[in-house]
């Protein structure tokens, strides 16, 4: 037999499970799910403060109503009588750069701006201005900004405030805010930081690997997609024609 291939993610032997060097029993009940996920994906166990912020990000990414394309895809598959895992897969495949997977691109943009400020001494407004000028010439859209519904995304302030409380807010969050200010001023209407942009700024601050950033969003949003597909199976007729705009929320609202 030739040389064995190597893996450093986890080690399992009879009566023993080790995740990235930690006995599983030392993690259970002692770290949050998001800390364990960070450990599993990167090999580093983050601080409780980072875990708290990641928890907030992961909750913020869970669900955004019945109309996003990923939910319509999942509900459409559910309406055929397909099993729940088929709906989950369909929803997952519908998350990409315009819907839920703009985080990695936004992290690259923020990293570039912060590097220019740090290395070339360019003032932040000028670094942001020159990025936006290039974007305009390419007729591109800034990843992490703009929203179909919100002019001010309710998740963003809460997450950035928590980042401040956790002493994690830094240059990337500042850069995201300046981008929001200048894009909106240029458009003459709010083009707010969206959840992808918010997560991108936070992930840059905590050193989350950018290649895994969209995967984290997809993992979280899969929980909402699952809830929506399950409800479709419970409440709707098979093979209905789904109109993405013609629905009404009949669940509880806070304070009612
Ligand atoms: C999220 C998004 C798809 C919403 O799109 P939308 O509903 O068509 O947006 P609006 O109707 O408010 O605005 C459309 C116009 O605003 C401008 N605009 C919208 N988002 C912009 C952005 N991020 N950067 C620059 N200009 C933008 C464009 O001029 C666009 O005009 P166009 O269709 O001629 O290109 C869009 O803002 C976008 O592509 N954002 C970047 C990708 C992203 O962050 N995706 C993750 C979403 S959570």
Tab-separated table of C-alpha atoms and ligand atoms in Angstrom:
chain	number	residue	atom	x	y	z
A	1	UNK	CA	0.000	0.000	0.000
A	2	UNK	CA	1.301	3.493	-0.876
A	3	UNK	CA	1.603	6.449	1.460
A	4	UNK	CA	-1.683	7.383	3.152
A	5	UNK	CA	-3.377	10.665	2.250
A	6	UNK	CA	-3.584	13.238	5.015
A	7	UNK	CA	-6.487	15.036	6.683
A	8	UNK	CA	-6.392	17.448	9.610
A	9	UNK	CA	-10.110	18.137	10.101
A	10	UNK	CA	-11.115	15.485	12.574
A	11	UNK	CA	-9.938	12.234	14.084
A	12	UNK	CA	-12.286	9.390	14.950
A	13	UNK	CA	-11.344	6.132	16.627
A	14	UNK	CA	-13.427	3.771	18.778
A	15	UNK	CA	-14.883	5.781	21.692
A	16	UNK	CA	-13.071	8.981	20.718
A	17	UNK	CA	-13.850	12.000	18.481
A	18	UNK	CA	-11.343	14.839	18.057
A	19	UNK	CA	-12.257	17.995	16.099
A	20	UNK	CA	-9.230	20.048	15.009
A	21	UNK	CA	-7.271	18.910	18.040
A	22	UNK	CA	-10.102	19.314	20.591
A	23	UNK	CA	-11.782	16.364	22.303
A	24	UNK	CA	-15.481	16.646	21.375
A	25	UNK	CA	-16.477	16.456	25.055
A	26	UNK	CA	-14.368	19.567	25.736
A	27	UNK	CA	-16.447	21.509	23.197
A	28	UNK	CA	-19.942	20.295	24.059
A	29	UNK	CA	-21.797	22.786	26.238
A	30	UNK	CA	-18.656	24.922	26.493
A	31	UNK	CA	-18.488	26.752	23.173
A	32	UNK	CA	-21.257	28.131	20.970
A	33	UNK	CA	-22.203	26.481	17.681
A	34	UNK	CA	-20.597	29.364	15.776
A	35	UNK	CA	-17.305	29.049	17.696
A	36	UNK	CA	-17.274	25.312	16.928
A	37	UNK	CA	-18.022	26.021	13.260
A	38	UNK	CA	-15.176	28.550	13.070
A	39	UNK	CA	-12.903	25.929	14.640
A	40	UNK	CA	-14.047	23.186	12.278
A	41	UNK	CA	-13.595	25.335	9.156
A	42	UNK	CA	-10.369	27.133	10.066
A	43	UNK	CA	-8.650	25.105	12.791
A	44	UNK	CA	-8.749	28.095	15.172
A	45	UNK	CA	-11.042	28.348	18.192
A	46	UNK	CA	-12.189	31.977	18.306
A	47	UNK	CA	-12.800	34.031	21.463
A	48	UNK	CA	-16.248	34.207	23.067
A	49	UNK	CA	-16.586	37.778	21.741
A	50	UNK	CA	-15.971	36.640	18.166
A	51	UNK	CA	-18.419	33.788	18.756
A	52	UNK	CA	-21.042	36.258	19.990
A	53	UNK	CA	-20.639	38.362	16.877
A	54	UNK	CA	-20.727	35.314	14.612
A	55	UNK	CA	-23.912	34.144	16.336
A	56	UNK	CA	-25.497	37.499	15.494
A	57	UNK	CA	-24.330	37.284	11.878
A	58	UNK	CA	-25.644	33.740	11.554
A	59	UNK	CA	-29.045	34.672	12.971
A	60	UNK	CA	-29.139	37.725	10.686
A	61	UNK	CA	-28.614	35.481	7.659
A	62	UNK	CA	-31.222	32.832	8.542
A	63	UNK	CA	-34.329	33.964	6.730
A	64	UNK	CA	-35.672	36.865	4.688
A	65	UNK	CA	-39.280	36.049	3.951
A	66	UNK	CA	-41.159	34.037	1.352
A	67	UNK	CA	-40.219	35.934	-1.819
A	68	UNK	CA	-36.430	35.513	-2.388
A	69	UNK	CA	-35.533	33.366	-5.410
A	70	UNK	CA	-34.019	30.631	-3.233
A	71	UNK	CA	-37.298	30.249	-1.318
A	72	UNK	CA	-39.413	30.248	-4.466
A	73	UNK	CA	-37.096	27.536	-5.874
A	74	UNK	CA	-37.417	25.454	-2.698
A	75	UNK	CA	-41.196	25.902	-2.485
A	76	UNK	CA	-41.578	25.040	-6.193
A	77	UNK	CA	-39.716	21.772	-5.681
A	78	UNK	CA	-41.712	21.050	-2.497
A	79	UNK	CA	-44.951	21.552	-4.434
A	80	UNK	CA	-44.087	18.581	-6.665
A	81	UNK	CA	-44.191	16.181	-3.726
A	82	UNK	CA	-40.384	15.839	-3.718
A	83	UNK	CA	-38.770	15.095	-0.363
A	84	UNK	CA	-37.549	17.912	1.894
A	85	UNK	CA	-33.890	17.374	1.022
A	86	UNK	CA	-34.678	18.005	-2.671
A	87	UNK	CA	-36.253	21.375	-1.756
A	88	UNK	CA	-33.276	22.242	0.437
A	89	UNK	CA	-30.891	21.457	-2.418
A	90	UNK	CA	-32.937	23.539	-4.875
A	91	UNK	CA	-32.912	26.538	-2.533
A	92	UNK	CA	-29.201	26.201	-1.928
A	93	UNK	CA	-28.463	26.193	-5.672
A	94	UNK	CA	-30.312	29.502	-6.052
A	95	UNK	CA	-27.969	31.445	-3.739
A	96	UNK	CA	-25.390	33.304	-5.791
A	97	UNK	CA	-23.778	36.652	-6.426
A	98	UNK	CA	-26.969	38.752	-6.591
A	99	UNK	CA	-28.657	36.840	-3.765
A	100	UNK	CA	-26.717	35.876	-0.680
A	101	UNK	CA	-23.327	35.175	-2.167
A	102	UNK	CA	-21.817	38.639	-2.586
A	103	UNK	CA	-19.808	38.348	0.624
A	104	UNK	CA	-16.513	37.115	-0.810
A	105	UNK	CA	-16.482	39.799	-3.529
A	106	UNK	CA	-17.337	42.469	-0.973
A	107	UNK	CA	-14.525	41.283	1.325
A	108	UNK	CA	-12.077	41.672	-1.568
A	109	UNK	CA	-13.335	45.214	-2.197
A	110	UNK	CA	-13.078	46.207	1.477
A	111	UNK	CA	-9.637	44.596	1.829
A	112	UNK	CA	-8.448	46.512	-1.251
A	113	UNK	CA	-9.689	49.851	0.078
A	114	UNK	CA	-8.274	49.288	3.567
A	115	UNK	CA	-4.909	48.224	2.061
A	116	UNK	CA	-4.781	51.361	-0.079
A	117	UNK	CA	-5.446	53.571	2.943
A	118	UNK	CA	-2.875	51.693	5.020
A	119	UNK	CA	-0.117	51.199	2.447
A	120	UNK	CA	-0.419	54.251	0.189
A	121	UNK	CA	-1.730	56.673	2.811
A	122	UNK	CA	-4.735	57.535	0.615
A	123	UNK	CA	-7.509	59.105	2.717
A	124	UNK	CA	-10.513	56.758	3.081
A	125	UNK	CA	-12.977	58.961	1.119
A	126	UNK	CA	-10.522	59.194	-1.802
A	127	UNK	CA	-9.841	55.425	-1.804
A	128	UNK	CA	-13.582	54.722	-1.837
A	129	UNK	CA	-14.125	57.384	-4.520
A	130	UNK	CA	-11.540	55.855	-6.817
A	131	UNK	CA	-13.024	52.356	-6.400
A	132	UNK	CA	-16.476	53.729	-7.273
A	133	UNK	CA	-15.134	55.575	-10.287
A	134	UNK	CA	-13.681	52.307	-11.654
A	135	UNK	CA	-16.943	50.523	-10.919
A	136	UNK	CA	-18.901	53.164	-12.825
A	137	UNK	CA	-16.614	52.808	-15.849
A	138	UNK	CA	-17.148	49.035	-15.791
A	139	UNK	CA	-20.907	49.594	-15.282
A	140	UNK	CA	-20.640	47.218	-12.315
A	141	UNK	CA	-22.560	46.917	-9.063
A	142	UNK	CA	-20.823	47.137	-5.721
A	143	UNK	CA	-21.190	43.734	-4.013
A	144	UNK	CA	-22.810	44.042	-0.594
A	145	UNK	CA	-24.808	47.207	-1.322
A	146	UNK	CA	-28.395	47.811	-2.427
A	147	UNK	CA	-31.585	46.008	-1.544
A	148	UNK	CA	-34.853	45.182	-3.291
A	149	UNK	CA	-36.867	46.252	-0.245
A	150	UNK	CA	-34.891	47.979	2.490
A	151	UNK	CA	-33.494	51.488	2.377
A	152	UNK	CA	-31.848	50.749	5.749
A	153	UNK	CA	-31.338	47.084	6.556
A	154	UNK	CA	-32.445	46.471	10.178
A	155	UNK	CA	-29.750	43.850	10.692
A	156	UNK	CA	-26.806	46.057	9.833
A	157	UNK	CA	-26.878	48.612	12.664
A	158	UNK	CA	-27.513	45.877	15.237
A	159	UNK	CA	-24.554	43.814	14.030
A	160	UNK	CA	-22.179	46.780	13.690
A	161	UNK	CA	-23.183	48.031	17.169
A	162	UNK	CA	-22.461	44.588	18.578
A	163	UNK	CA	-19.103	44.600	16.768
A	164	UNK	CA	-18.338	47.867	18.580
A	165	UNK	CA	-19.446	46.415	21.934
A	166	UNK	CA	-17.212	43.390	21.320
A	167	UNK	CA	-14.299	45.716	20.459
A	168	UNK	CA	-14.085	44.184	17.008
A	169	UNK	CA	-15.224	47.137	14.851
A	170	UNK	CA	-12.353	48.537	12.808
A	171	UNK	CA	-11.214	49.840	9.436
A	172	UNK	CA	-13.294	47.479	7.283
A	173	UNK	CA	-16.554	48.531	8.928
A	174	UNK	CA	-15.503	52.170	8.487
A	175	UNK	CA	-14.801	51.486	4.799
A	176	UNK	CA	-18.227	49.827	4.362
A	177	UNK	CA	-19.934	52.846	5.915
A	178	UNK	CA	-18.026	55.249	3.657
A	179	UNK	CA	-18.930	53.141	0.608
A	180	UNK	CA	-22.592	53.220	1.610
A	181	UNK	CA	-22.419	57.015	2.008
A	182	UNK	CA	-20.790	57.629	-1.372
A	183	UNK	CA	-22.826	55.077	-3.394
A	184	UNK	CA	-26.043	56.503	-1.995
A	185	UNK	CA	-24.940	60.092	-2.623
A	186	UNK	CA	-24.010	59.179	-6.218
A	187	UNK	CA	-27.326	57.409	-6.852
A	188	UNK	CA	-29.361	60.160	-5.178
A	189	UNK	CA	-31.193	57.536	-3.097
A	190	UNK	CA	-30.279	55.026	-0.406
A	191	UNK	CA	-28.232	52.050	-1.592
A	192	UNK	CA	-27.722	50.608	1.871
A	193	UNK	CA	-25.186	48.102	3.122
A	194	UNK	CA	-27.056	44.815	2.799
A	195	UNK	CA	-26.596	41.673	4.909
A	196	UNK	CA	-23.834	40.429	2.589
A	197	UNK	CA	-21.932	43.705	2.917
A	198	UNK	CA	-22.421	43.704	6.672
A	199	UNK	CA	-21.144	40.144	7.019
A	200	UNK	CA	-18.228	40.929	4.692
A	201	UNK	CA	-17.106	43.846	6.877
A	202	UNK	CA	-17.422	41.786	10.079
A	203	UNK	CA	-15.618	38.792	8.538
A	204	UNK	CA	-12.732	41.024	7.420
A	205	UNK	CA	-12.467	42.302	11.007
A	206	UNK	CA	-12.423	38.818	12.565
A	207	UNK	CA	-10.175	37.222	9.948
A	208	UNK	CA	-12.772	34.768	8.616
A	209	UNK	CA	-11.432	33.170	5.397
A	210	UNK	CA	-13.020	34.874	2.414
A	211	UNK	CA	-13.178	31.651	0.361
A	212	UNK	CA	-15.561	30.230	2.990
A	213	UNK	CA	-17.650	33.364	3.550
A	214	UNK	CA	-20.420	32.683	1.018
A	215	UNK	CA	-20.581	29.082	2.233
A	216	UNK	CA	-21.308	30.337	5.732
A	217	UNK	CA	-24.197	32.459	4.456
A	218	UNK	CA	-25.555	29.511	2.467
A	219	UNK	CA	-25.356	27.259	5.505
A	220	UNK	CA	-27.338	29.751	7.613
A	221	UNK	CA	-29.908	30.568	4.943
A	222	UNK	CA	-30.523	26.853	4.448
A	223	UNK	CA	-32.270	26.937	7.827
A	224	UNK	CA	-34.794	29.490	6.525
A	225	UNK	CA	-35.170	27.661	3.215
A	226	UNK	CA	-35.955	24.491	5.176
A	227	UNK	CA	-38.630	26.266	7.248
A	228	UNK	CA	-40.217	27.715	4.107
A	229	UNK	CA	-40.172	24.390	2.204
A	230	UNK	CA	-41.586	22.537	5.214
A	231	UNK	CA	-44.416	25.083	5.473
A	232	UNK	CA	-45.117	24.668	1.745
A	233	UNK	CA	-45.545	20.927	2.301
A	234	UNK	CA	-47.803	21.478	5.319
A	235	UNK	CA	-49.993	24.327	4.132
A	236	UNK	CA	-50.188	24.478	0.325
A	237	UNK	CA	-51.746	22.435	-2.453
A	238	UNK	CA	-49.395	20.350	-4.595
A	239	UNK	CA	-48.376	21.780	-7.980
A	240	UNK	CA	-49.774	25.246	-7.276
A	241	UNK	CA	-48.721	28.171	-9.480
A	242	UNK	CA	-46.553	30.210	-7.112
A	243	UNK	CA	-46.801	33.984	-7.473
A	244	UNK	CA	-43.747	35.344	-5.611
A	245	UNK	CA	-45.543	38.593	-4.738
A	246	UNK	CA	-49.028	37.338	-3.812
A	247	UNK	CA	-48.603	36.153	-0.243
A	248	UNK	CA	-49.656	37.451	3.143
A	249	UNK	CA	-47.975	36.903	6.508
A	250	UNK	CA	-50.449	35.448	9.035
A	251	UNK	CA	-47.980	34.649	11.838
A	252	UNK	CA	-47.603	36.670	15.037
A	253	UNK	CA	-45.994	40.125	15.204
A	254	UNK	CA	-44.148	41.374	18.317
A	255	UNK	CA	-46.382	43.229	20.759
A	256	UNK	CA	-49.676	42.023	19.206
B	1	LIG	C1	-29.453	43.511	-4.290
B	1	LIG	C2	-29.763	44.000	-5.687
B	1	LIG	C3	-29.829	42.797	-6.650
B	1	LIG	C4	-31.116	44.693	-5.693
B	1	LIG	O1	-31.337	45.044	-7.024
B	1	LIG	P1	-32.546	45.939	-7.517
B	1	LIG	O2	-33.784	45.599	-6.764
B	1	LIG	O3	-32.590	45.851	-8.992
B	1	LIG	O4	-32.063	47.355	-7.091
B	1	LIG	P2	-32.752	48.727	-7.343
B	1	LIG	O5	-34.006	48.604	-8.155
B	1	LIG	O6	-32.817	49.367	-6.001
B	1	LIG	O7	-31.659	49.485	-8.195
B	1	LIG	C5	-31.300	49.164	-9.488
B	1	LIG	C6	-30.332	50.240	-9.959
B	1	LIG	O8	-29.616	50.817	-8.845
B	1	LIG	C7	-28.213	50.764	-9.004
B	1	LIG	N1	-27.640	49.820	-8.056
B	1	LIG	C8	-28.279	48.885	-7.309
B	1	LIG	N2	-27.420	48.225	-6.545
B	1	LIG	C9	-26.201	48.754	-6.802
B	1	LIG	C10	-24.920	48.484	-6.320
B	1	LIG	N3	-24.715	47.526	-5.416
B	1	LIG	N4	-23.893	49.194	-6.810
B	1	LIG	C11	-24.073	50.149	-7.720
B	1	LIG	N5	-25.275	50.471	-8.224
B	1	LIG	C12	-26.330	49.761	-7.765
B	1	LIG	C13	-27.994	50.380	-10.405
B	1	LIG	O9	-27.874	51.616	-11.095
B	1	LIG	C14	-29.257	49.695	-10.844
B	1	LIG	O10	-29.530	50.072	-12.131
B	1	LIG	P3	-29.305	49.063	-13.359
B	1	LIG	O11	-30.417	48.045	-13.241
B	1	LIG	O12	-29.419	49.941	-14.529
B	1	LIG	O13	-27.965	48.439	-13.201
B	1	LIG	C15	-28.711	45.011	-6.187
B	1	LIG	O14	-28.678	46.107	-5.317
B	1	LIG	C16	-27.354	44.401	-6.363
B	1	LIG	O15	-27.082	43.813	-7.407
B	1	LIG	N6	-26.465	44.525	-5.335
B	1	LIG	C17	-25.134	43.990	-5.437
B	1	LIG	C18	-25.146	42.498	-5.194
B	1	LIG	C19	-25.456	42.168	-3.747
B	1	LIG	O16	-25.035	42.844	-2.831
B	1	LIG	N7	-26.202	41.080	-3.571
B	1	LIG	C20	-26.551	40.589	-2.234
B	1	LIG	C21	-27.945	40.993	-1.861
B	1	LIG	S1	-28.339	40.560	-0.198
